[in-house]
Short mmCIF file of C-alpha atoms and ligand atoms in Angstrom, two decimals:
data_model
loop_
_atom_site.label_atom_id
_atom_site.label_comp_id
_atom_site.label_asym_id
_atom_site.label_seq_id
_atom_site.Cartn_x
_atom_site.Cartn_y
_atom_site.Cartn_z
CA MET A 1 0.00 0.00 0.00
CA ALA A 2 1.25 3.48 -0.83
CA GLN A 3 2.07 5.67 2.18
CA LEU A 4 0.86 9.24 2.42
CA SER A 5 3.69 11.78 2.37
CA PRO A 6 4.44 13.55 5.69
CA ARG A 7 3.11 16.79 4.09
CA MET A 8 -0.21 15.13 3.27
CA GLN A 9 -0.40 13.62 6.75
CA GLU A 10 -0.28 17.16 8.06
CA LEU A 11 -2.68 18.75 5.57
CA LEU A 12 -5.38 16.07 5.67
CA GLN A 13 -8.38 16.36 7.94
CA PRO A 14 -7.24 14.69 11.18
CA HIS A 15 -9.73 11.82 10.96
CA LEU A 16 -8.40 10.88 7.50
CA THR A 17 -4.72 10.43 8.24
CA GLY A 18 -5.09 6.64 8.41
CA ILE A 19 -6.55 6.28 4.89
CA GLU A 20 -4.83 4.21 2.25
CA PRO A 21 -5.48 4.39 -1.47
CA TYR A 22 -7.68 1.46 -2.61
CA ASP A 23 -5.64 -1.34 -4.13
CA PRO A 24 -7.66 -3.95 -6.04
CA ASN A 25 -4.42 -5.93 -6.42
CA PHE A 26 -5.07 -6.36 -10.11
CA THR A 27 -2.64 -7.90 -12.58
CA PRO A 28 -3.73 -8.52 -16.18
CA THR A 29 -4.19 -12.28 -16.62
CA PRO A 30 -5.94 -14.41 -19.27
CA ILE A 31 -8.59 -15.46 -16.71
CA ASN A 32 -9.72 -12.80 -14.24
CA LEU A 33 -12.00 -14.17 -11.53
CA SER A 34 -11.00 -11.64 -8.90
CA ALA A 35 -13.73 -8.97 -8.88
CA ASN A 36 -17.04 -10.85 -9.00
CA GLU A 37 -17.77 -9.57 -12.46
CA ASN A 38 -19.99 -11.47 -14.87
CA THR A 39 -17.63 -12.98 -17.44
CA TYR A 40 -20.35 -14.29 -19.79
CA PRO A 41 -21.07 -12.73 -23.19
CA LEU A 42 -24.04 -10.34 -23.25
CA PRO A 43 -27.27 -12.10 -24.24
CA GLY A 44 -28.11 -11.32 -27.89
CA ALA A 45 -31.37 -9.49 -27.13
CA ALA A 46 -29.60 -7.29 -24.59
CA ARG A 47 -26.73 -6.55 -26.96
CA ASP A 48 -29.19 -5.49 -29.68
CA ALA A 49 -31.17 -3.27 -27.31
CA ILE A 50 -27.99 -1.67 -25.95
CA SER A 51 -26.53 -1.03 -29.42
CA ALA A 52 -29.76 0.58 -30.58
CA ALA A 53 -29.93 2.76 -27.45
CA LEU A 54 -26.29 3.86 -27.73
CA SER A 55 -26.66 4.87 -31.36
CA VAL A 56 -29.08 7.68 -30.49
CA VAL A 57 -27.53 9.06 -27.29
CA PRO A 58 -27.34 12.87 -27.37
CA PHE A 59 -23.92 13.20 -25.76
CA ASN A 60 -23.62 16.92 -26.44
CA ARG A 61 -26.20 17.38 -23.66
CA TYR A 62 -25.78 17.02 -19.92
CA PRO A 63 -27.45 13.91 -18.57
CA ASP A 64 -30.83 13.93 -16.86
CA PRO A 65 -29.60 14.32 -13.24
CA MET A 66 -32.05 11.79 -11.84
CA SER A 67 -31.98 9.25 -14.72
CA ASN A 68 -35.76 9.36 -14.89
CA ASN A 69 -36.17 7.07 -17.91
CA LEU A 70 -34.06 4.47 -16.17
CA ARG A 71 -35.89 5.00 -12.90
CA ASP A 72 -39.19 4.35 -14.67
CA GLU A 73 -37.89 1.09 -16.09
CA LEU A 74 -36.56 0.05 -12.66
CA ALA A 75 -39.85 1.09 -11.05
CA ARG A 76 -41.81 -1.15 -13.46
CA TRP A 77 -39.49 -4.06 -12.66
CA HIS A 78 -39.61 -3.75 -8.88
CA GLY A 79 -43.25 -2.67 -8.61
CA VAL A 80 -42.44 0.59 -6.84
CA SER A 81 -42.88 4.21 -7.87
CA ARG A 82 -40.18 6.37 -9.45
CA ASP A 83 -39.72 8.40 -6.27
CA ALA A 84 -38.69 5.25 -4.43
CA ILE A 85 -35.51 4.98 -6.54
CA CYS A 86 -32.21 6.85 -6.79
CA VAL A 87 -29.60 5.86 -9.40
CA GLY A 88 -25.87 6.26 -8.77
CA ASN A 89 -22.47 5.88 -10.40
CA GLY A 90 -22.22 2.28 -9.19
CA GLY A 91 -23.37 0.99 -5.84
CA ASP A 92 -20.18 2.42 -4.40
CA GLU A 93 -21.32 5.99 -4.97
CA LEU A 94 -24.62 5.28 -3.25
CA LEU A 95 -22.84 3.67 -0.30
CA TYR A 96 -20.67 6.75 -0.04
CA ASN A 97 -23.67 9.07 -0.30
CA PHE A 98 -25.49 7.04 2.35
CA MET A 99 -22.63 7.69 4.76
CA LEU A 100 -22.20 11.28 3.62
CA ALA A 101 -25.83 12.08 4.32
CA PHE A 102 -26.57 9.99 7.36
CA GLY A 103 -23.13 9.23 8.85
CA GLY A 104 -20.48 11.69 9.98
CA GLU A 105 -18.96 12.62 13.33
CA GLY A 106 -20.85 11.32 16.32
CA ARG A 107 -22.80 8.71 14.34
CA THR A 108 -22.34 4.95 14.39
CA LEU A 109 -22.56 2.46 11.53
CA LEU A 110 -23.16 -1.18 12.46
CA THR A 111 -21.66 -3.82 10.15
CA PHE A 112 -21.29 -7.60 10.22
CA PRO A 113 -17.79 -8.47 9.09
CA PRO A 114 -16.21 -10.18 7.32
CA ASP A 115 -18.12 -8.14 4.73
CA PHE A 116 -17.55 -5.57 1.98
CA SER A 117 -14.63 -3.42 3.14
CA GLU A 118 -15.98 -0.25 1.54
CA TYR A 119 -18.62 0.17 4.27
CA ALA A 120 -16.05 0.84 6.98
CA PHE A 121 -13.94 2.89 4.59
CA PHE A 122 -16.78 5.24 3.60
CA ALA A 123 -17.85 5.52 7.22
CA SER A 124 -14.32 6.56 8.17
CA LEU A 125 -14.22 9.15 5.37
CA THR A 126 -17.21 10.87 6.92
CA GLY A 127 -15.91 10.52 10.47
CA ALA A 128 -18.58 8.01 11.52
CA GLU A 129 -17.65 5.31 13.99
CA VAL A 130 -17.94 1.67 12.94
CA LYS A 131 -19.43 -0.86 15.33
CA ARG A 132 -18.84 -4.48 14.40
CA VAL A 133 -20.72 -7.64 15.29
CA TRP A 134 -18.47 -10.36 13.93
CA ARG A 135 -19.97 -13.29 12.09
CA ASP A 136 -19.40 -16.82 13.39
CA SER A 137 -15.86 -17.79 12.45
CA GLU A 138 -16.92 -21.17 10.99
CA THR A 139 -20.34 -20.58 9.41
CA PHE A 140 -20.23 -16.78 8.91
CA GLU A 141 -23.79 -16.62 10.25
CA ILE A 142 -24.85 -13.57 12.27
CA ASP A 143 -25.71 -13.88 15.97
CA ALA A 144 -29.25 -12.51 15.68
CA ASP A 145 -29.68 -11.38 19.27
CA ALA A 146 -26.30 -9.62 19.34
CA ALA A 147 -27.17 -7.95 16.02
CA VAL A 148 -30.54 -6.67 17.24
CA GLN A 149 -29.06 -5.44 20.48
CA ALA A 150 -26.27 -3.56 18.66
CA ALA A 151 -28.76 -2.13 16.12
CA ALA A 152 -30.75 -0.52 18.91
CA THR A 153 -27.84 1.77 19.71
CA SER A 154 -26.61 2.40 16.13
CA ASN A 155 -27.58 5.22 13.78
CA LEU A 156 -27.09 3.12 10.66
CA VAL A 157 -26.85 -0.57 9.81
CA ILE A 158 -25.60 -2.30 6.65
CA LEU A 159 -26.43 -5.95 6.15
CA THR A 160 -25.20 -7.69 3.00
CA SER A 161 -27.29 -10.40 1.36
CA PRO A 162 -25.75 -12.45 -0.18
CA ASN A 163 -22.71 -11.36 1.76
CA ASN A 164 -19.45 -10.57 0.01
CA PRO A 165 -17.14 -12.46 0.44
CA THR A 166 -18.78 -15.19 2.57
CA GLY A 167 -21.74 -15.89 0.25
CA ASN A 168 -24.48 -16.33 2.85
CA LEU A 169 -27.91 -14.72 3.00
CA ALA A 170 -29.35 -12.47 5.69
CA ASP A 171 -32.42 -14.02 7.25
CA LEU A 172 -35.47 -11.84 6.47
CA GLY A 173 -36.80 -12.25 9.99
CA LEU A 174 -33.53 -10.79 11.24
CA VAL A 175 -33.78 -7.90 8.75
CA GLU A 176 -37.20 -7.08 10.18
CA ARG A 177 -35.99 -7.29 13.76
CA ILE A 178 -33.06 -5.00 12.97
CA CYS A 179 -35.35 -2.50 11.22
CA ASP A 180 -37.61 -2.49 14.26
CA ALA A 181 -34.71 -2.07 16.69
CA CYS A 182 -32.65 0.55 14.84
CA PRO A 183 -33.62 4.19 15.40
CA GLY A 184 -32.03 5.13 12.07
CA LEU A 185 -31.75 3.62 8.58
CA VAL A 186 -31.01 0.00 7.73
CA MET A 187 -29.46 -0.79 4.36
CA VAL A 188 -29.65 -4.29 2.89
CA ASP A 189 -26.97 -4.55 0.20
CA GLU A 190 -28.32 -6.91 -2.48
CA ALA A 191 -25.53 -6.36 -5.01
CA TYR A 192 -25.57 -10.14 -5.61
CA GLY A 193 -29.30 -10.61 -5.05
CA GLU A 194 -30.09 -11.96 -8.52
CA PHE A 195 -27.95 -15.06 -7.84
CA ALA A 196 -29.97 -15.94 -4.72
CA PRO A 197 -33.50 -17.42 -4.55
CA ALA A 198 -36.10 -14.73 -5.41
CA ASP A 199 -37.81 -15.12 -2.03
CA ALA A 200 -34.59 -14.16 -0.22
CA SER A 201 -34.86 -10.50 -1.27
CA ALA A 202 -35.79 -7.87 1.30
CA VAL A 203 -37.58 -5.75 -1.35
CA PRO A 204 -41.10 -6.77 -0.17
CA LEU A 205 -40.20 -5.49 3.32
CA LEU A 206 -40.05 -1.94 1.94
CA ALA A 207 -43.85 -1.91 2.15
CA THR A 208 -43.82 -2.46 5.90
CA HIS A 209 -40.55 -0.88 7.13
CA ASP A 210 -40.04 2.82 6.54
CA ASN A 211 -36.37 2.82 7.58
CA LEU A 212 -35.28 0.17 5.06
CA VAL A 213 -32.99 0.97 2.11
CA ILE A 214 -32.07 -1.67 -0.50
CA LEU A 215 -28.93 -1.36 -2.62
CA LYS A 216 -28.72 -3.00 -6.06
CA THR A 217 -26.23 -2.86 -8.92
CA LEU A 218 -25.96 -3.63 -12.61
CA SER A 219 -22.32 -4.67 -12.11
CA LYS A 220 -23.01 -8.33 -11.35
CA ALA A 221 -26.02 -10.14 -12.87
CA PHE A 222 -26.27 -7.62 -15.72
CA GLY A 223 -22.59 -7.93 -16.54
CA ALA A 224 -22.21 -4.16 -16.68
CA ALA A 225 -19.54 -3.34 -14.08
CA GLY A 226 -17.84 -1.04 -16.55
CA ILE A 227 -20.74 1.36 -17.00
CA ARG A 228 -20.91 2.10 -13.25
CA CYS A 229 -24.58 1.93 -12.41
CA GLY A 230 -26.28 1.05 -9.16
CA TYR A 231 -29.50 2.13 -7.46
CA VAL A 232 -31.25 2.25 -4.13
CA LEU A 233 -34.88 1.46 -3.36
CA ALA A 234 -36.17 3.33 -0.30
CA PRO A 235 -39.05 5.45 1.02
CA ALA A 236 -39.50 8.72 -0.91
CA ASP A 237 -38.17 10.96 1.86
CA VAL A 238 -34.97 8.93 2.00
CA ILE A 239 -34.63 9.14 -1.79
CA GLU A 240 -35.00 12.93 -1.58
CA VAL A 241 -31.91 12.99 0.61
CA PHE A 242 -29.96 10.73 -1.77
CA ALA A 243 -31.00 13.10 -4.57
CA ALA A 244 -29.91 16.15 -2.63
CA VAL A 245 -26.39 15.03 -1.70
CA ARG A 246 -25.40 13.41 -5.00
CA GLN A 247 -23.08 14.85 -7.64
CA ILE A 248 -25.62 16.21 -10.11
CA TYR A 249 -24.29 14.55 -13.27
CA SER A 250 -22.61 11.47 -11.83
CA VAL A 251 -24.58 9.07 -14.05
CA ASN A 252 -23.61 9.93 -17.60
CA VAL A 253 -25.80 9.69 -20.72
CA LEU A 254 -24.09 6.56 -22.03
CA THR A 255 -24.58 4.75 -18.72
CA GLN A 256 -28.22 5.81 -18.50
CA ALA A 257 -28.89 4.58 -22.04
CA VAL A 258 -27.10 1.25 -21.60
CA ALA A 259 -28.66 0.63 -18.19
CA ARG A 260 -32.16 1.38 -19.39
CA ALA A 261 -31.77 -0.94 -22.39
CA ALA A 262 -30.26 -3.68 -20.20
CA VAL A 263 -32.99 -3.47 -17.58
CA GLY A 264 -35.62 -3.37 -20.34
CA ALA A 265 -34.13 -6.61 -21.70
CA ARG A 266 -33.86 -8.17 -18.21
CA GLU A 267 -35.54 -11.43 -19.18
CA ALA A 268 -32.69 -12.16 -21.58
CA TYR A 269 -30.27 -12.31 -18.64
CA ALA A 270 -32.18 -15.03 -16.77
CA PRO A 271 -30.51 -17.98 -18.58
CA VAL A 272 -27.06 -16.50 -17.87
CA VAL A 273 -27.87 -16.11 -14.17
CA GLU A 274 -29.18 -19.70 -14.08
CA GLN A 275 -25.99 -20.94 -15.74
CA ILE A 276 -23.81 -19.05 -13.24
CA LYS A 277 -25.79 -20.63 -10.38
CA ALA A 278 -25.32 -24.11 -11.88
CA GLU A 279 -21.62 -23.45 -12.45
CA ARG A 280 -21.32 -22.23 -8.85
CA THR A 281 -22.50 -25.64 -7.65
CA ARG A 282 -20.23 -27.47 -10.08
CA LEU A 283 -17.20 -25.37 -9.07
CA ALA A 284 -17.83 -25.72 -5.33
CA ASP A 285 -18.40 -29.48 -5.58
CA ALA A 286 -15.26 -29.98 -7.64
CA LEU A 287 -13.13 -27.93 -5.26
CA ARG A 288 -14.47 -29.93 -2.32
CA ALA A 289 -13.58 -33.22 -3.95
CA PRO A 290 -10.21 -34.56 -2.83
CA ALA A 291 -7.58 -34.04 -5.49
CA ALA A 292 -5.71 -36.99 -6.93
CA PRO A 293 -2.00 -37.00 -6.09
CA LEU A 294 0.17 -35.87 -8.95
CA ALA A 295 2.26 -38.28 -10.97
CA ASP A 296 5.82 -38.49 -9.70
CA ASP A 297 7.26 -36.93 -12.82
CA SER A 298 5.49 -33.60 -12.17
CA ALA A 299 7.87 -30.70 -12.74
CA ALA A 300 6.02 -28.32 -10.42
CA PRO A 301 7.64 -27.70 -7.04
CA ALA A 302 5.61 -29.06 -4.14
CA LEU A 303 3.60 -26.78 -1.82
CA GLU A 304 4.22 -27.04 1.85
CA ALA A 305 2.16 -30.14 2.78
CA PRO A 306 -0.51 -30.89 3.82
CA VAL A 307 -3.01 -28.91 1.75
CA SER A 308 -6.63 -28.81 2.81
CA VAL A 309 -9.46 -27.01 1.05
CA THR A 310 -12.69 -25.83 2.70
CA VAL A 311 -15.45 -24.44 0.47
CA TRP A 312 -18.36 -22.47 1.92
CA PRO A 313 -21.83 -22.61 0.37
CA SER A 314 -22.57 -19.42 -1.59
CA GLU A 315 -25.64 -17.63 -2.92
CA GLY A 316 -23.55 -15.11 -4.88
CA ASN A 317 -21.57 -15.41 -8.13
CA PHE A 318 -18.44 -16.43 -6.22
CA VAL A 319 -17.21 -19.04 -3.76
CA LEU A 320 -15.06 -18.56 -0.71
CA VAL A 321 -12.43 -21.22 -0.10
CA ARG A 322 -9.91 -21.70 2.67
CA VAL A 323 -6.68 -23.26 1.43
CA LEU A 324 -4.27 -24.39 4.11
CA PRO A 325 -1.50 -23.88 4.89
CA ASP A 326 -0.77 -20.91 2.62
CA ALA A 327 -3.52 -19.44 0.46
CA SER A 328 -1.38 -16.52 -0.67
CA ALA A 329 1.12 -18.94 -2.20
CA VAL A 330 -1.70 -20.74 -4.01
CA ARG A 331 -3.06 -17.44 -5.31
CA ARG A 332 0.39 -16.41 -6.58
CA ARG A 333 0.89 -19.71 -8.33
CA LEU A 334 -2.59 -19.61 -9.87
CA ARG A 335 -1.68 -16.22 -11.29
CA ASP A 336 1.90 -16.86 -12.34
CA GLU A 337 1.72 -20.47 -13.54
CA TYR A 338 -1.89 -20.76 -14.72
CA GLY A 339 -2.83 -17.19 -15.67
CA ILE A 340 -5.80 -17.18 -13.27
CA LEU A 341 -6.45 -14.23 -10.98
CA VAL A 342 -8.53 -14.72 -7.82
CA ARG A 343 -8.88 -12.50 -4.75
CA ASP A 344 -6.76 -13.18 -1.69
CA PHE A 345 -8.45 -12.32 1.62
CA SER A 346 -5.66 -13.74 3.78
CA TYR A 347 -4.96 -10.29 5.21
CA ALA A 348 -8.57 -9.75 6.37
CA PRO A 349 -9.54 -10.59 9.96
CA GLY A 350 -11.64 -13.75 10.06
CA LEU A 351 -10.61 -14.75 6.53
CA GLU A 352 -7.13 -16.10 7.12
CA ASN A 353 -6.00 -18.26 4.19
CA CYS A 354 -9.19 -17.54 2.29
CA LEU A 355 -9.47 -16.96 -1.45
CA ARG A 356 -12.60 -15.70 -3.20
CA ILE A 357 -13.13 -17.14 -6.65
CA THR A 358 -15.68 -15.58 -8.99
CA VAL A 359 -17.79 -18.13 -10.85
CA GLY A 360 -16.71 -17.82 -14.47
CA THR A 361 -17.73 -19.44 -17.74
CA PRO A 362 -17.58 -23.26 -17.90
CA SER A 363 -14.14 -23.19 -19.50
CA GLU A 364 -12.81 -20.66 -16.96
CA ASN A 365 -14.14 -22.83 -14.15
CA ASP A 366 -12.59 -25.95 -15.72
CA ALA A 367 -9.25 -24.14 -15.69
CA VAL A 368 -9.63 -23.22 -11.99
CA ILE A 369 -10.66 -26.76 -11.05
CA ALA A 370 -7.76 -28.31 -12.93
CA ALA A 371 -5.20 -25.82 -11.58
CA LEU A 372 -6.33 -26.17 -7.97
CA ALA A 373 -6.44 -29.95 -8.26
CA GLU A 374 -2.83 -29.87 -9.39
CA LEU A 375 -1.66 -27.37 -6.78
CA THR A 376 -3.46 -28.92 -3.85
CA GLY A 377 -2.80 -32.47 -5.06
CA GLU A 378 0.89 -31.81 -4.61
CA GLY A 379 0.47 -31.44 -0.89
CA ARG A 380 -1.88 -34.37 -0.30
N1 LIG B 1 -21.88 -4.12 -2.53
C1 LIG B 1 -21.16 -5.22 -2.54
C2 LIG B 1 -21.41 -6.26 -1.50
C3 LIG B 1 -20.17 -5.40 -3.51
O1 LIG B 1 -19.43 -6.52 -3.50
C4 LIG B 1 -19.98 -4.41 -4.49
C5 LIG B 1 -18.92 -4.54 -5.56
N2 LIG B 1 -17.92 -5.38 -5.39
C6 LIG B 1 -20.77 -3.27 -4.42
C7 LIG B 1 -21.72 -3.15 -3.43
C8 LIG B 1 -20.62 -2.11 -5.35
O2 LIG B 1 -20.68 -2.50 -6.68
P1 LIG B 1 -20.69 -1.42 -7.84
O3 LIG B 1 -20.07 -0.16 -7.31
O4 LIG B 1 -19.92 -2.03 -8.94
O5 LIG B 1 -22.14 -1.21 -8.16
#
């Protein structure tokens, strides 16, 4: 991580002196399964709709600040009204705006780590304090009573479902209890929601809980991480605040056009999502299966033995695996010898020796399965 210069340490706002520039640890590789992107080709109907929309974008004009055409399409999809939606430059911008508007000095955000590291980062940017109720170290489930108790004395809560990087869902009964207990706003981050069963979504709870905010993104199921488009669903008065604090033109005309066409063609994405879910099962099962020992004439140097692999169940488009004794070494060798990039979480508390592998196309997953069988087979 880059260090801030002594001059910057002095000039920065005091609460920011601990910040470090974000490092996605990216190296170009033939197979990139490190960022939970959707690596499948765009469905034909979506590609046609997007091409047609892009060909008529008036890019000499500033964008519609509130992306109203897109909001209307999203409103039709989710069965809510336009004023229950705010669009942002990726989910990240909306997470930041959530903290900007409702966090800050003297406020507390409750999170359930291991989870998405940006929550704590954005909280710290605004000076908000982060309160953590750690997930169970084996199952990554949340202790419901501890969560509800902590929510009662927090200004904000973020609950991720499915959770990144552990893959598990938030129980809807717990979401309701947390909404009832928390005096402030409760965000359920459903960035990966399309890969989970439809009845796991907290969207229906919007009708009965006026402090609930749901975050969604087009970066995952819609395979559109590059356009930067996310949105929140929330009560109208909450959306008014999101609208008031946002950078006016943060969602550009090209993004609005592509997103509207993609959401309009949403049915075309269903087979891709189903295939990713099926591949997730295939990948997890294959990684769980004991690897055959390598033939004696293998040229590859042996890993420190023994190697054991634990794979957690996942409802997202990724799987979390613990590779003992040295996941970082396995990640390096996957990258350098097999051209496969996955995310190493070894540095993160609670995720020692854990790698997160995005579910790719069948051939990408075959490559991961074969490479890991070879690497871990060496140590068995
Ligand atoms: N929430 C979670 C849990 C995520 O993993 C991500 C992206 N990795 C986001 C939100 C934000 O996604 P984006 O900014 O691409 O919409």
